[in-house]
Amino acid sequence: MFNKRVKIKHLLESVETGNEVTVMGWVRTFRNNQFIALNDGSTNNNLQVVAELGLLDETTIKRITTGSSLKITGKVVPSLGKGQTIEVKASSIEVLGDSDADKYPLQPKKHSLEFLREIAHLRFRTNTFGSVFRIRHSLAFAVHKFFNDKGFVYLHTPIITSSDAEGAGEMFRVTTLPLGNPPTTEDGSIDFKEDFFGKSTNLTVSGQLEGELGAMAFSEIYTFGPTFRAENSNTTRHLAEFWMIEPEMAFCDIEDNMNLAEEFMKYLIQYAIENNREDVEFLNSRLAEEEKQKPQNERSEFGLIEKLEFVLNNNFERITYTQAIDILLESPAYKKKKFKYDVKWGIDLQSEHERYLVEKHFKKPVIVTGYPKEIKAFYMRQNEDGKTVAAMDILAPGIGEIVGGSQREERLEKLEERMREMQIPIEEMSWYLDTRRFGTVPHAGFGLGFERLVQFVTGMTNIRDVIAFARTPKNCEF
Ligand code: 4AD
Ligand code: MG
């Protein structure tokens, strides 16, 4: 019975009139006891439904409130109202679910993003979040299309793991041991042999190491899954649970890696512009409105669509870490002591430094290569200078780091040497080192933070607004 329904998006796109159709959705507004704006989530554009006087009895009219759900059958007719070419003249209206107008939190007015975050279970029903999540869906689909078209194998790497891929140590433990009195060994430490997996385990911070194993057989793989970091960073760019895309390519060096990352980002942006035009345009206007509220000197030079098109039509800037440091040292910001963190060769670039390079100096995405080995992971390929590694980070305007990647150290001895220096247990990582023992090849890969990409494409400034239910320090609602 429900499958005869037409989606509002399709109905509005067709110009045909005269047909009888059934539509279902939620009421956005109801005016003059006659005009219903109905939305089913397929588009931000509501379908205007006209209930002619006399069609509905008093009780039904009272039940048609903002947020209630309806099943409507009627004829598609040309619309006299402005803003739409067609509307539906209802012959029957059935209330599927009531919505108490006094209690329904979403009123037909502008709500703040902060308020909507508190009612994240309902915010999908707003125009802003409708657009954001349809775009997020499209981008996810485009990720698979991009790699599938190139012959990459989609590898599902594990969520629960006993390794710490990044060596960062900021992991969520997975355990079934009793919190109060866990079993202990003779020296008093927790006995993980008694734990579910017989060893200490955690949620994955990255699928890369397992991805490398796949690349050493399929040549090219990618992962796309949730990753977890227990970093206590309460910022607009960090989540404790985020989605990451990690391609890994055999027979590939840092140059190829950068080229692929740039092509990939442009492909995704292009895909959203082409396939989600309406939603991108909606967010473009939304952002323009927001900008108007800001003082003149804080407004951004570009609108959302302008920014996206600029990125598509220009090469990403490519510089070395050493050049980046020199630019920062020469900058007026540094000379006027505007940076909070000091600048000198060897530092981990802070977000203020990244933003300076991208937003002030180059005004476009920048790929930085050749970072000092001390601030990067053990698996990155060591450069001839003995000081730097073949790492590459892509920095994007308004976002900062959006991609992190590297060419991997394929030389067994060099890799073991670095692991010893960084006190990474070589024995436990024997499975990883096997790829270097048996037919090792030059290879490279990167990780793209999916939410940061969605932020970039939608112009949403807070990462909590581009994931359905954000997990951040002290917050795990829904
Ligand atoms: O730079 P990261 O830590 O790199 C890795 O995990 C590598 N194993 C990737 C690889 O080479 N296969 O993380 C990659 C990207 C970052 O550039 C950022 O976009 C995103 O993941 N990211 C986060 N996004 C949201 N919240 C967080 N807490 C994030 N941490 C990293
Ligand atoms: Mg990184």
PDB file of N, CA and C in Angstrom, residues 396-427:
ATOM      1  N   ALA A 396      43.458  22.745   4.015  1.00  0.00           N
ATOM      2  CA  ALA A 396      42.389  23.383   3.242  1.00  0.00           C
ATOM      3  C   ALA A 396      41.899  24.637   3.946  1.00  0.00           C
ATOM      4  N   PRO A 397      41.507  25.656   3.158  1.00  0.00           N
ATOM      5  CA  PRO A 397      41.011  26.899   3.760  1.00  0.00           C
ATOM      6  C   PRO A 397      39.828  26.640   4.690  1.00  0.00           C
ATOM      7  N   GLY A 398      39.872  27.237   5.867  1.00  0.00           N
ATOM      8  CA  GLY A 398      38.770  27.107   6.827  1.00  0.00           C
ATOM      9  C   GLY A 398      38.769  25.806   7.593  1.00  0.00           C
ATOM     10  N   ILE A 399      39.591  24.855   7.197  1.00  0.00           N
ATOM     11  CA  ILE A 399      39.564  23.532   7.814  1.00  0.00           C
ATOM     12  C   ILE A 399      40.895  23.206   8.472  1.00  0.00           C
ATOM     13  N   GLY A 400      41.977  23.542   7.788  1.00  0.00           N
ATOM     14  CA  GLY A 400      43.296  23.102   8.236  1.00  0.00           C
ATOM     15  C   GLY A 400      43.567  21.733   7.635  1.00  0.00           C
ATOM     16  N   GLU A 401      44.181  20.834   8.398  1.00  0.00           N
ATOM     17  CA  GLU A 401      44.547  19.530   7.839  1.00  0.00           C
ATOM     18  C   GLU A 401      43.309  18.730   7.456  1.00  0.00           C
ATOM     19  N   ILE A 402      43.256  18.343   6.203  1.00  0.00           N
ATOM     20  CA  ILE A 402      42.107  17.549   5.735  1.00  0.00           C
ATOM     21  C   ILE A 402      42.571  16.160   5.298  1.00  0.00           C
ATOM     22  N   VAL A 403      43.840  16.076   4.862  1.00  0.00           N
ATOM     23  CA  VAL A 403      44.437  14.795   4.459  1.00  0.00           C
ATOM     24  C   VAL A 403      45.793  14.661   5.137  1.00  0.00           C
ATOM     25  N   GLY A 404      46.084  13.446   5.593  1.00  0.00           N
ATOM     26  CA  GLY A 404      47.422  13.141   6.102  1.00  0.00           C
ATOM     27  C   GLY A 404      47.880  11.854   5.449  1.00  0.00           C
ATOM     28  N   GLY A 405      49.084  11.844   4.902  1.00  0.00           N
ATOM     29  CA  GLY A 405      49.538  10.616   4.239  1.00  0.00           C
ATOM     30  C   GLY A 405      51.043  10.577   4.115  1.00  0.00           C
ATOM     31  N   SER A 406      51.540   9.539   3.451  1.00  0.00           N
ATOM     32  CA  SER A 406      52.991   9.420   3.263  1.00  0.00           C
ATOM     33  C   SER A 406      53.322   8.299   2.309  1.00  0.00           C
ATOM     34  N   GLN A 407      54.576   8.344   1.843  1.00  0.00           N
ATOM     35  CA  GLN A 407      55.134   7.145   1.250  1.00  0.00           C
ATOM     36  C   GLN A 407      55.586   6.317   2.441  1.00  0.00           C
ATOM     37  N   ARG A 408      55.439   5.005   2.342  1.00  0.00           N
ATOM     38  CA  ARG A 408      55.774   4.147   3.495  1.00  0.00           C
ATOM     39  C   ARG A 408      57.214   3.659   3.394  1.00  0.00           C
ATOM     40  N   GLU A 409      57.799   3.392   4.554  1.00  0.00           N
ATOM     41  CA  GLU A 409      59.159   2.854   4.585  1.00  0.00           C
ATOM     42  C   GLU A 409      59.092   1.390   4.167  1.00  0.00           C
ATOM     43  N   GLU A 410      59.582   1.092   2.959  1.00  0.00           N
ATOM     44  CA  GLU A 410      59.476  -0.294   2.474  1.00  0.00           C
ATOM     45  C   GLU A 410      60.741  -1.092   2.771  1.00  0.00           C
ATOM     46  N   ARG A 411      61.804  -0.404   3.258  1.00  0.00           N
ATOM     47  CA  ARG A 411      63.070  -1.098   3.521  1.00  0.00           C
ATOM     48  C   ARG A 411      63.055  -1.650   4.948  1.00  0.00           C
ATOM     49  N   LEU A 412      63.094  -2.978   5.047  1.00  0.00           N
ATOM     50  CA  LEU A 412      62.935  -3.642   6.343  1.00  0.00           C
ATOM     51  C   LEU A 412      63.877  -3.098   7.419  1.00  0.00           C
ATOM     52  N   GLU A 413      65.165  -2.986   7.061  1.00  0.00           N
ATOM     53  CA  GLU A 413      66.130  -2.561   8.076  1.00  0.00           C
ATOM     54  C   GLU A 413      65.863  -1.148   8.596  1.00  0.00           C
ATOM     55  N   LYS A 414      65.581  -0.265   7.647  1.00  0.00           N
ATOM     56  CA  LYS A 414      65.292   1.126   8.026  1.00  0.00           C
ATOM     57  C   LYS A 414      64.065   1.194   8.927  1.00  0.00           C
ATOM     58  N   LEU A 415      63.077   0.394   8.570  1.00  0.00           N
ATOM     59  CA  LEU A 415      61.821   0.408   9.326  1.00  0.00           C
ATOM     60  C   LEU A 415      62.043  -0.113  10.745  1.00  0.00           C
ATOM     61  N   GLU A 416      62.767  -1.227  10.849  1.00  0.00           N
ATOM     62  CA  GLU A 416      63.037  -1.801  12.173  1.00  0.00           C
ATOM     63  C   GLU A 416      63.844  -0.843  13.047  1.00  0.00           C
ATOM     64  N   GLU A 417      64.793  -0.186  12.395  1.00  0.00           N
ATOM     65  CA  GLU A 417      65.645   0.770  13.108  1.00  0.00           C
ATOM     66  C   GLU A 417      64.774   1.894  13.709  1.00  0.00           C
ATOM     67  N   ARG A 418      63.840   2.393  12.884  1.00  0.00           N
ATOM     68  CA  ARG A 418      62.964   3.482  13.334  1.00  0.00           C
ATOM     69  C   ARG A 418      62.027   2.998  14.448  1.00  0.00           C
ATOM     70  N   MET A 419      61.559   1.757  14.319  1.00  0.00           N
ATOM     71  CA  MET A 419      60.661   1.210  15.339  1.00  0.00           C
ATOM     72  C   MET A 419      61.379   1.066  16.671  1.00  0.00           C
ATOM     73  N   ARG A 420      62.632   0.657  16.596  1.00  0.00           N
ATOM     74  CA  ARG A 420      63.408   0.538  17.836  1.00  0.00           C
ATOM     75  C   ARG A 420      63.585   1.907  18.477  1.00  0.00           C
ATOM     76  N   GLU A 421      63.938   2.895  17.631  1.00  0.00           N
ATOM     77  CA  GLU A 421      64.112   4.262  18.152  1.00  0.00           C
ATOM     78  C   GLU A 421      62.839   4.764  18.828  1.00  0.00           C
ATOM     79  N   MET A 422      61.694   4.396  18.265  1.00  0.00           N
ATOM     80  CA  MET A 422      60.422   4.908  18.786  1.00  0.00           C
ATOM     81  C   MET A 422      59.761   3.942  19.767  1.00  0.00           C
ATOM     82  N   GLN A 423      60.520   2.914  20.130  1.00  0.00           N
ATOM     83  CA  GLN A 423      60.041   1.912  21.095  1.00  0.00           C
ATOM     84  C   GLN A 423      58.710   1.290  20.718  1.00  0.00           C
ATOM     85  N   ILE A 424      58.645   0.875  19.462  1.00  0.00           N
ATOM     86  CA  ILE A 424      57.449   0.172  18.993  1.00  0.00           C
ATOM     87  C   ILE A 424      57.778  -1.318  19.018  1.00  0.00           C
ATOM     88  N   PRO A 425      56.935  -2.111  19.650  1.00  0.00           N
ATOM     89  CA  PRO A 425      57.259  -3.539  19.817  1.00  0.00           C
ATOM     90  C   PRO A 425      57.347  -4.281  18.478  1.00  0.00           C
ATOM     91  N   ILE A 426      58.575  -4.591  18.085  1.00  0.00           N
ATOM     92  CA  ILE A 426      58.817  -5.212  16.783  1.00  0.00           C
ATOM     93  C   ILE A 426      58.224  -6.618  16.715  1.00  0.00           C
ATOM     94  N   GLU A 427      58.345  -7.351  17.812  1.00  0.00           N
ATOM     95  CA  GLU A 427      57.833  -8.729  17.849  1.00  0.00           C
ATOM     96  C   GLU A 427      56.340  -8.784  17.527  1.00  0.00           C
TER      97      GLU A 427
END
